[in-house]
Coordinates of C-alpha atoms and ligand atoms in Angstrom, one line a residue:
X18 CA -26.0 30.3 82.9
X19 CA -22.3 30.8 82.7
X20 CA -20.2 28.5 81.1
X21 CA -17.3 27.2 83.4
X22 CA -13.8 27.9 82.0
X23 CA -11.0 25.1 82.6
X24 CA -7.9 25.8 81.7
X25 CA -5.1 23.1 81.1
X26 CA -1.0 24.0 81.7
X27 CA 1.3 22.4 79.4
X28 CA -0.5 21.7 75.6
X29 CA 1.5 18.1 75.6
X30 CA 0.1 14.9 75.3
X31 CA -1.8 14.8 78.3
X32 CA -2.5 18.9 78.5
X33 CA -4.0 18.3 74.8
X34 CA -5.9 14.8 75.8
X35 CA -7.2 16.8 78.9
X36 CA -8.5 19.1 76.7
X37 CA -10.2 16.6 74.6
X38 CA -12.1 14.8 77.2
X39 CA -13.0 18.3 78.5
X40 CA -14.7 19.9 74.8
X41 CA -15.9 16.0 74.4
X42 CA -17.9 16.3 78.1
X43 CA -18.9 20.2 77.4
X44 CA -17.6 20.7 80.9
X45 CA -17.0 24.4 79.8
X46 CA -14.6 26.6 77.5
X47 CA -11.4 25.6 77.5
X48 CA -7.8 27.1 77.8
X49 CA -4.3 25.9 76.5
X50 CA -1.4 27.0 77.9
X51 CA 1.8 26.5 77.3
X52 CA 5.3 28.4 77.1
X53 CA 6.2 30.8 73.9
X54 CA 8.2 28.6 72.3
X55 CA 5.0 26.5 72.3
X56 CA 2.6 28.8 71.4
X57 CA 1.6 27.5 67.9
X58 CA 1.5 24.1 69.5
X59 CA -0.8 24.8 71.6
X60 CA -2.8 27.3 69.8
X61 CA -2.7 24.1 66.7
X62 CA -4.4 22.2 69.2
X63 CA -6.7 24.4 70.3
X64 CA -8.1 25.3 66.6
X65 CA -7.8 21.5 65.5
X66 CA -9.9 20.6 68.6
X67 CA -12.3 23.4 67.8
X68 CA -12.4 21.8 64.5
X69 CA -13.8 18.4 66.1
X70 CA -16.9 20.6 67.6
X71 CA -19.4 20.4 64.5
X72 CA -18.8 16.5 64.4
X73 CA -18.8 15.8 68.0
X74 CA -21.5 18.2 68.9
X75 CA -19.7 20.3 71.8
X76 CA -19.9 24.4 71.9
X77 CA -17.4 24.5 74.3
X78 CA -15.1 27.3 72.7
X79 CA -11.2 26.1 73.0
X80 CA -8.0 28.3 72.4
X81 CA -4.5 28.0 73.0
X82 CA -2.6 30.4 74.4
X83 CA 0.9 31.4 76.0
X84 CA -0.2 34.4 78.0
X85 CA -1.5 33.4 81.4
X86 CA -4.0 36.3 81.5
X87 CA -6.2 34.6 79.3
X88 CA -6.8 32.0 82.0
X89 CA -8.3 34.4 84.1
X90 CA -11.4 33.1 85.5
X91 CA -10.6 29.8 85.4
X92 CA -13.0 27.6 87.4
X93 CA -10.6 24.8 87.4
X94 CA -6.7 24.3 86.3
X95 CA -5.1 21.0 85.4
X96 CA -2.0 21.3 85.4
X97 CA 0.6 18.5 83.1
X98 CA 3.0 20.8 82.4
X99 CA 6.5 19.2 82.6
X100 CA 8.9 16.4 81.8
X101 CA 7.7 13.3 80.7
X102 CA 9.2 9.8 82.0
X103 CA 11.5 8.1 79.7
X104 CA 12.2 4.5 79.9
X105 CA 14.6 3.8 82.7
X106 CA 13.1 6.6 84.6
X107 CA 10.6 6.2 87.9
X108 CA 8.6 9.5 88.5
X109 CA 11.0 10.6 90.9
X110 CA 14.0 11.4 88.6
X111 CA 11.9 13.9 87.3
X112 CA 11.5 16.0 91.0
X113 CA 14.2 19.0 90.2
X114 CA 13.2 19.9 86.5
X115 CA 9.2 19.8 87.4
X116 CA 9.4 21.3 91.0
X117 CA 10.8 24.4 89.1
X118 CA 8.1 24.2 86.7
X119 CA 5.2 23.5 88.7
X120 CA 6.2 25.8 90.9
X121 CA 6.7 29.0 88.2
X122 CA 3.7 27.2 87.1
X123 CA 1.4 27.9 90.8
X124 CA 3.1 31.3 90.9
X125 CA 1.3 32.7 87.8
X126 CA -2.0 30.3 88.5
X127 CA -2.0 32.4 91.8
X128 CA -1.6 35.7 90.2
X129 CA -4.1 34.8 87.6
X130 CA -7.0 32.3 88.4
X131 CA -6.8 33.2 92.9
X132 CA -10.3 31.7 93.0
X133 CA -9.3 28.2 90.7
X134 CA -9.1 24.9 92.2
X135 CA -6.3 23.1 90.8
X136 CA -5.8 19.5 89.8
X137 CA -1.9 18.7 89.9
X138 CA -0.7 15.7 87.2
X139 CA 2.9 16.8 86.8
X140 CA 5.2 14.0 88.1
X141 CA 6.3 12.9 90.5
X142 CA 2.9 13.8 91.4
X143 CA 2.7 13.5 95.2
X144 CA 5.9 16.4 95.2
X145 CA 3.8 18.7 92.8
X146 CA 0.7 19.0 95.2
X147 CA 3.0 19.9 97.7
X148 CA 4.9 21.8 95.5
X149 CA 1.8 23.7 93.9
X150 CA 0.6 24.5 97.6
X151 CA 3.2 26.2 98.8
X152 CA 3.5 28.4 95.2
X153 CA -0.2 29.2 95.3
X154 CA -0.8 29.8 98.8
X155 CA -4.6 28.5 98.2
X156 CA -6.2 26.9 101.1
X157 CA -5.7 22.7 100.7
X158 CA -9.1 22.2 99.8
X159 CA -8.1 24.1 96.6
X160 CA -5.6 21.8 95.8
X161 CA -5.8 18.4 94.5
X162 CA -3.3 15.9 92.6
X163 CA -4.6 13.3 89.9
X164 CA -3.4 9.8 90.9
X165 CA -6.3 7.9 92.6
X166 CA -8.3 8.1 89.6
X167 CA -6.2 6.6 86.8
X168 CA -4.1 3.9 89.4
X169 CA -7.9 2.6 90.2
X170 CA -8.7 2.2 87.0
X171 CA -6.0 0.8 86.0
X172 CA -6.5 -1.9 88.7
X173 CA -10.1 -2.2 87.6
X174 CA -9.2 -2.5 83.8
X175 CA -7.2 -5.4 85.1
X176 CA -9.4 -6.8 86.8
X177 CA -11.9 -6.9 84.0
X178 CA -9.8 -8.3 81.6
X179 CA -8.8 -11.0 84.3
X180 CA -12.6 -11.9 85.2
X181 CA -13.9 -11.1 81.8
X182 CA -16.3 -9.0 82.7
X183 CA -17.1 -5.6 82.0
X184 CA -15.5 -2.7 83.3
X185 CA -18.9 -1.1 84.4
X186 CA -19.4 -3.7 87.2
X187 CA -15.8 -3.1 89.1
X188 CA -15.7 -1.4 92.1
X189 CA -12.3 -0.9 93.7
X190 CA -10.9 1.8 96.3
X191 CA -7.1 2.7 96.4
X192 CA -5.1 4.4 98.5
X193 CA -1.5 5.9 98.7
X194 CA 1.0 7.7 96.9
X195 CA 1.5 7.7 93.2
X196 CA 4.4 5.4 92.7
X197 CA 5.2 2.0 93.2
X198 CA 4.1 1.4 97.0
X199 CA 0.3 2.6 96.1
X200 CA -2.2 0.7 98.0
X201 CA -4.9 -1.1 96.2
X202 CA -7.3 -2.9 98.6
X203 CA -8.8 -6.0 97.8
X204 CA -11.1 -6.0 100.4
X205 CA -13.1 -3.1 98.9
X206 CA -13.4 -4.6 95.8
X207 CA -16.1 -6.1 94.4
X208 CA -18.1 -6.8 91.3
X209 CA -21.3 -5.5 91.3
X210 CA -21.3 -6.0 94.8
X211 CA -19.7 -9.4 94.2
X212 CA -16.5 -9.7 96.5
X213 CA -13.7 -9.9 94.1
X214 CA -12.5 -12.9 96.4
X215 CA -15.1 -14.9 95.6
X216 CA -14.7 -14.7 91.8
X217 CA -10.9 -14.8 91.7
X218 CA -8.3 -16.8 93.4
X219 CA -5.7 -14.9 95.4
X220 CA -2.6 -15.0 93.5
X221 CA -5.0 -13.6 90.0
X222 CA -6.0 -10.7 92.8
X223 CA -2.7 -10.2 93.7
X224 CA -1.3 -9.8 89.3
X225 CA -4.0 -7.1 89.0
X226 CA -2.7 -5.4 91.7
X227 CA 0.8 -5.8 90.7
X228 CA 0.4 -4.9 87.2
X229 CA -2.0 -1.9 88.4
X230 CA 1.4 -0.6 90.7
X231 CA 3.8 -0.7 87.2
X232 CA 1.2 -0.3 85.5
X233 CA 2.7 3.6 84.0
X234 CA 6.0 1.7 83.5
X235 CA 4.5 -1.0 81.4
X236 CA 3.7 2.0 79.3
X237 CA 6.7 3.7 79.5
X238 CA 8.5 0.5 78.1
X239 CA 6.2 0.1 75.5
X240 CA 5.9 3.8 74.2
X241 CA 9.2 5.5 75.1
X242 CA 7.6 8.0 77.0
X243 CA 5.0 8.4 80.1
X244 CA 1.1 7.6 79.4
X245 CA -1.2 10.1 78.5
X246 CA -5.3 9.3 77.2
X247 CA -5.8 7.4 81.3
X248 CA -4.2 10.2 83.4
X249 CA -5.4 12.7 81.5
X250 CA -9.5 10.9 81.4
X251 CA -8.5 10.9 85.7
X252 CA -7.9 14.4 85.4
X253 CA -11.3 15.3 83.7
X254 CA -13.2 13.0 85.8
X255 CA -12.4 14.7 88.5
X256 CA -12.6 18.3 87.0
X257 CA -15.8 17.0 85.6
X258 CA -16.9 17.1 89.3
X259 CA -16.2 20.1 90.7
X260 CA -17.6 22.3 87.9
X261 CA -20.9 19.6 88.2
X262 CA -20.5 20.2 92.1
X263 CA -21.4 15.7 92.2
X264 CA -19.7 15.3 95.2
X265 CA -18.5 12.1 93.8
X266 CA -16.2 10.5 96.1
X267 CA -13.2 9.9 94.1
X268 CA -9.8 8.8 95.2
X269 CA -7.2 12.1 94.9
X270 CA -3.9 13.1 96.7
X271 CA -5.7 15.4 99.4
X272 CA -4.5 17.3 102.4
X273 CA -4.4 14.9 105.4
X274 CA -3.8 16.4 108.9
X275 CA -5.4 14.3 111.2
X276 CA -7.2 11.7 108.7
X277 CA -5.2 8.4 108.8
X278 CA -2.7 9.9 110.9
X279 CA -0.7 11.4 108.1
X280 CA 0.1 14.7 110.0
X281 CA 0.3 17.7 107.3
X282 CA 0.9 15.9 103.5
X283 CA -1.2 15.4 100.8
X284 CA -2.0 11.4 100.4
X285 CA -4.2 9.5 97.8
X286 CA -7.4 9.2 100.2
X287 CA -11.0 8.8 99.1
X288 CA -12.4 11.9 98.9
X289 CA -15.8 14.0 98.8
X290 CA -15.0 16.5 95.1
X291 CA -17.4 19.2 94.4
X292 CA -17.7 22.7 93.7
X293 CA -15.1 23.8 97.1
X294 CA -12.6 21.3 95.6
X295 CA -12.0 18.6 98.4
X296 CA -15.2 19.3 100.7
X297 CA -14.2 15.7 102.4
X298 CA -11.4 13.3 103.2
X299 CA -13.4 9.8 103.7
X300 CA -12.3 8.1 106.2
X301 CA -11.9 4.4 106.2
X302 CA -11.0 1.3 109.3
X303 CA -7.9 -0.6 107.5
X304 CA -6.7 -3.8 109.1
X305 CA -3.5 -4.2 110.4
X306 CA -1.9 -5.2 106.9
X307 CA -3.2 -2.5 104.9
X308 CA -2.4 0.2 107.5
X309 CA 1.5 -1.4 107.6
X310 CA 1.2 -0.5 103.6
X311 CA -0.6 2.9 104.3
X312 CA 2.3 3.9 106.1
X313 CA 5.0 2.6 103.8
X314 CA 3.3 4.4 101.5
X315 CA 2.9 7.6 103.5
X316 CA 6.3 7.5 104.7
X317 CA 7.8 7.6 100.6
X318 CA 5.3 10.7 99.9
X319 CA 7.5 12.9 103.1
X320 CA 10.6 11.1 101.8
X321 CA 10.2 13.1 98.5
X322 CA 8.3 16.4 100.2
X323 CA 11.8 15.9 102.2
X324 CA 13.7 15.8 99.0
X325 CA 11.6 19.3 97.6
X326 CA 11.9 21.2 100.8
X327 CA 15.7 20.1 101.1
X328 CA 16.5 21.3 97.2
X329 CA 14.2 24.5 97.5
X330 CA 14.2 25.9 101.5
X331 CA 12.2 28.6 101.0
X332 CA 8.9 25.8 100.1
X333 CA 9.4 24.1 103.3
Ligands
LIG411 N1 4.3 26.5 81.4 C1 3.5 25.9 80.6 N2 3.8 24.7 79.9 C2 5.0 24.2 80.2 C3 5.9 24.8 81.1 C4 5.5 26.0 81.7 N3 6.4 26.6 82.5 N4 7.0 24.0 81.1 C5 6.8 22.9 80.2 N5 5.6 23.0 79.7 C6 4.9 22.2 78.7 C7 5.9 21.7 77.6 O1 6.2 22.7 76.7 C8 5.1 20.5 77.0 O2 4.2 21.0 75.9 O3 4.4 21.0 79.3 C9 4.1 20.1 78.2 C10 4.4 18.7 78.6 O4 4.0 17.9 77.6 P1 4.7 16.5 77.2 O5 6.2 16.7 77.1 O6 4.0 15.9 76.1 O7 4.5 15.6 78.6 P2 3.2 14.8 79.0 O8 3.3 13.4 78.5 O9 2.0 15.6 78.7 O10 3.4 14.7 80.6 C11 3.3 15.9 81.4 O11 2.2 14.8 83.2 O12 1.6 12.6 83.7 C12 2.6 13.6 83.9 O13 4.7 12.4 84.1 C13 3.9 13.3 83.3 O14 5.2 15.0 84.4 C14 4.6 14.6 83.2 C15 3.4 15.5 82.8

C-alpha cells in the first residue's frame, strides 16, 4: 500500500509540532516547508524528528525542504505558515502580512499538490480559508481551516478540569468563527451522555465557555507568542481523518452556501471529514439564542472576508 505524504507550510512552532503528531500517528511521510532563509530550520527539524523514529517506533520518513516540488503528491497540506500573535495582538492584526503569505502560499500548493486537500491554520484563520480558496482555485470541499478542533477542546479541557473528570468522557459541539464571538453550545454538551447542566451550575458552564473564547490569548499573555502543541494536535486530528477516510464528524471552518443560512463563507460547522476533504456540512436546529450568536459570529467572518477582498480586489 502506498504511504500517504502530508506536507506542512511553515517549519515554525506549530508547522514543526504538526509534524510531530503526524511521524508520532504514522499518518504517512512527511514534508517541511518553509522559505530559503529557513531552510536549515526546517531541514533541522526534519532530521531531528527523524531522529525520534527508532525510539518512538514510526517509519514515516520526514524531510525538510524549501523547494515546493518536493511536496508534490501531497495527500494533505497543513498549512501554519505566517506571523505569529504577540501580546496585545487579536488574530486580526495579523490579516495583511498572512493574506500575502497564505496566498503566495495556495499559489504554489496549486501548482504543486492540484489534487491535496488543504487544512488552513494561519491566522486570522477564518480570512485564510477564504484566502487559500480563491489562490488555489480547488473546489470547497478541498479546503478546510483548523479552528473547531482545538476551540472544542479547549472548552472540553475546561470543562474537565472544572468537573474533575477526565477528558475522555466530554462531549461538546462548537460552532462559529475563530475569534472571540465563537459559539460553544451548552446544550450539546454532555459527559458521557451526562448533560453538562446537570453536573455544573450555570455560571461554572458559562467560565469554561468564557475561558475556552480567550482561551489563545490566555496563552499569548503567558508565552509572548501564539499557542502551538493544541492547534497544531487539531490540525493532525483532522488530517489524521482524511488520509484514514473516518468520516469523523469534526467541527472545521467549511464552505457554507445554504447550510445555516450563511450564503457563500466558510464557517466553523460540524462536519463529515474523510478522504474528499469535507464530504458533509452537519446540520443542526439551534434555538433562538444560539442562532442570534451564530449570526454574530457569521456576520465578523464577512466583516474580515470584507476587509481581504477590500485590501486585495482581484480575491473577491
Ligand atoms: N512559505 C513557507 N513558510 C513561510 C512563509 C512562506 N511563504 N512565510 C513564512 N513562513 C514560515 C516562517 O518562516 C516560520 O518558520 O512560517 C513559520 C511560522 O512559524 P512561527 O513564526 O513559529 O509561527 P507559529 O507559532 O508556527 O504560527 C503560525 O499559525 O496558529 C497560527 O496564529 C498562528 O498565523 C500563525 C501561524
Amino acid at each position: 500500500m502506498r504511504r500517504a505524504k502530508i506536507s506542512i507550510i511553515g517549519a515554525g512552532n506549530v508547522g514543526a509540532t504538526c509534524a510531530h503528531w503526524a511521524a508520532a500517528k504514522e499518518l504517512g511521510d512527511v514534508v517541511l516547508v518553509d522559505i530559503p532563509d529557513k531552510e536549515g530550520v526546517a531541514k533541522g527539524k526534519a532530521l531531528d524528528l527523524a531522529c525520534c523514529g527508532p525510539m518512538e517506533r514510526f517509519d514515516s520518513n520526514i524531510t525538510g525542504t524549501s523547494d515546493y516540488a518536493d511536496a508534490a503528491g501531497s495527500d494533505v497540506v497543513i498549512v501554519t505558515a505566517g506571523l505569529p500573535r504577540k501580546p496585545g495582538m487579536s488574530r486580526d492584526d495579523l490579516i495583511e502580512t498572512n493574506v500575502k503569505i497564505v496566498r503566495s502560499v495556495s499559489e504554489k500548493i496549486a501548482e504543486h499538490c492540484p489534487e491535496s486537500i488543504v487544512i488552513l491554520v494561519s491566522n486570522p484563520l477564518d480570512a485564510m480559508v477564504y484566502t487559500a480558496w480563491k489562490a488555489t482555485g480547488f473546489p470547497t470541499n478541498r479546503i478546510v481551516g483548523q479552528a473547531g478542533c482545538l476551540d472544542v477542546a479547549r472548552y472540553r479541557a475546561f470543562l474537565a478540569m472544572k468537573i474533575g473528570c477526565s477528558i475522555e468522557d466530554i462531549s461538546a459541539l462548537l460552532l462559529g468563527g475563530h475569534g472571540d464571538d465563537m459559539v460553544p453550545l451548552p446544550r450539546f454538551t454532555s459527559v458521557h451522555g451526562i448533560p453538562v447542566q446537570q453536573l455544573l451550575p450555570e455560571s461554572d458552564i458559562t467560565e469554561c465557555v468564557d475561558r475556552a473564547k480567550v482561551g489563545g490569548g490566555e496563552i499569548v499573555k503567558l508565552m509572548g507568542t501564539s499557542a502551538f502543541y493544541a492547534p497544531a494536535s487539531g490540525s493532525v486530528q483532522m488530517a489524521e481523518a482524511i488520509i484514514k477516510d473516518k468520516k469523523r464528524i469534526l467541527p472545521c471552518a467549511a464552505y457554507c452556501e445554504q447550510e445555516y443560512g450563511i450564503g457563500g463563507y466558510f464557517v466553523g460547522v460540524p462536519c463529515i471529514l474523510g478522504a474528499n476533504g469535507v464530504e458533509q456540512v452537519v446540520e443542526i436546529k439551534l434555538d433562538s439564542e444560539e442562532k442570534s450568536l451564530m449570526d454574530e459570529s457569521i456576520s465578523h467572518v464577512k466583516d474580515l472576508v470584507g476587509i481581504v477582498t477590500n485590501m486585495f480586489p482581484d480575491l473577491g
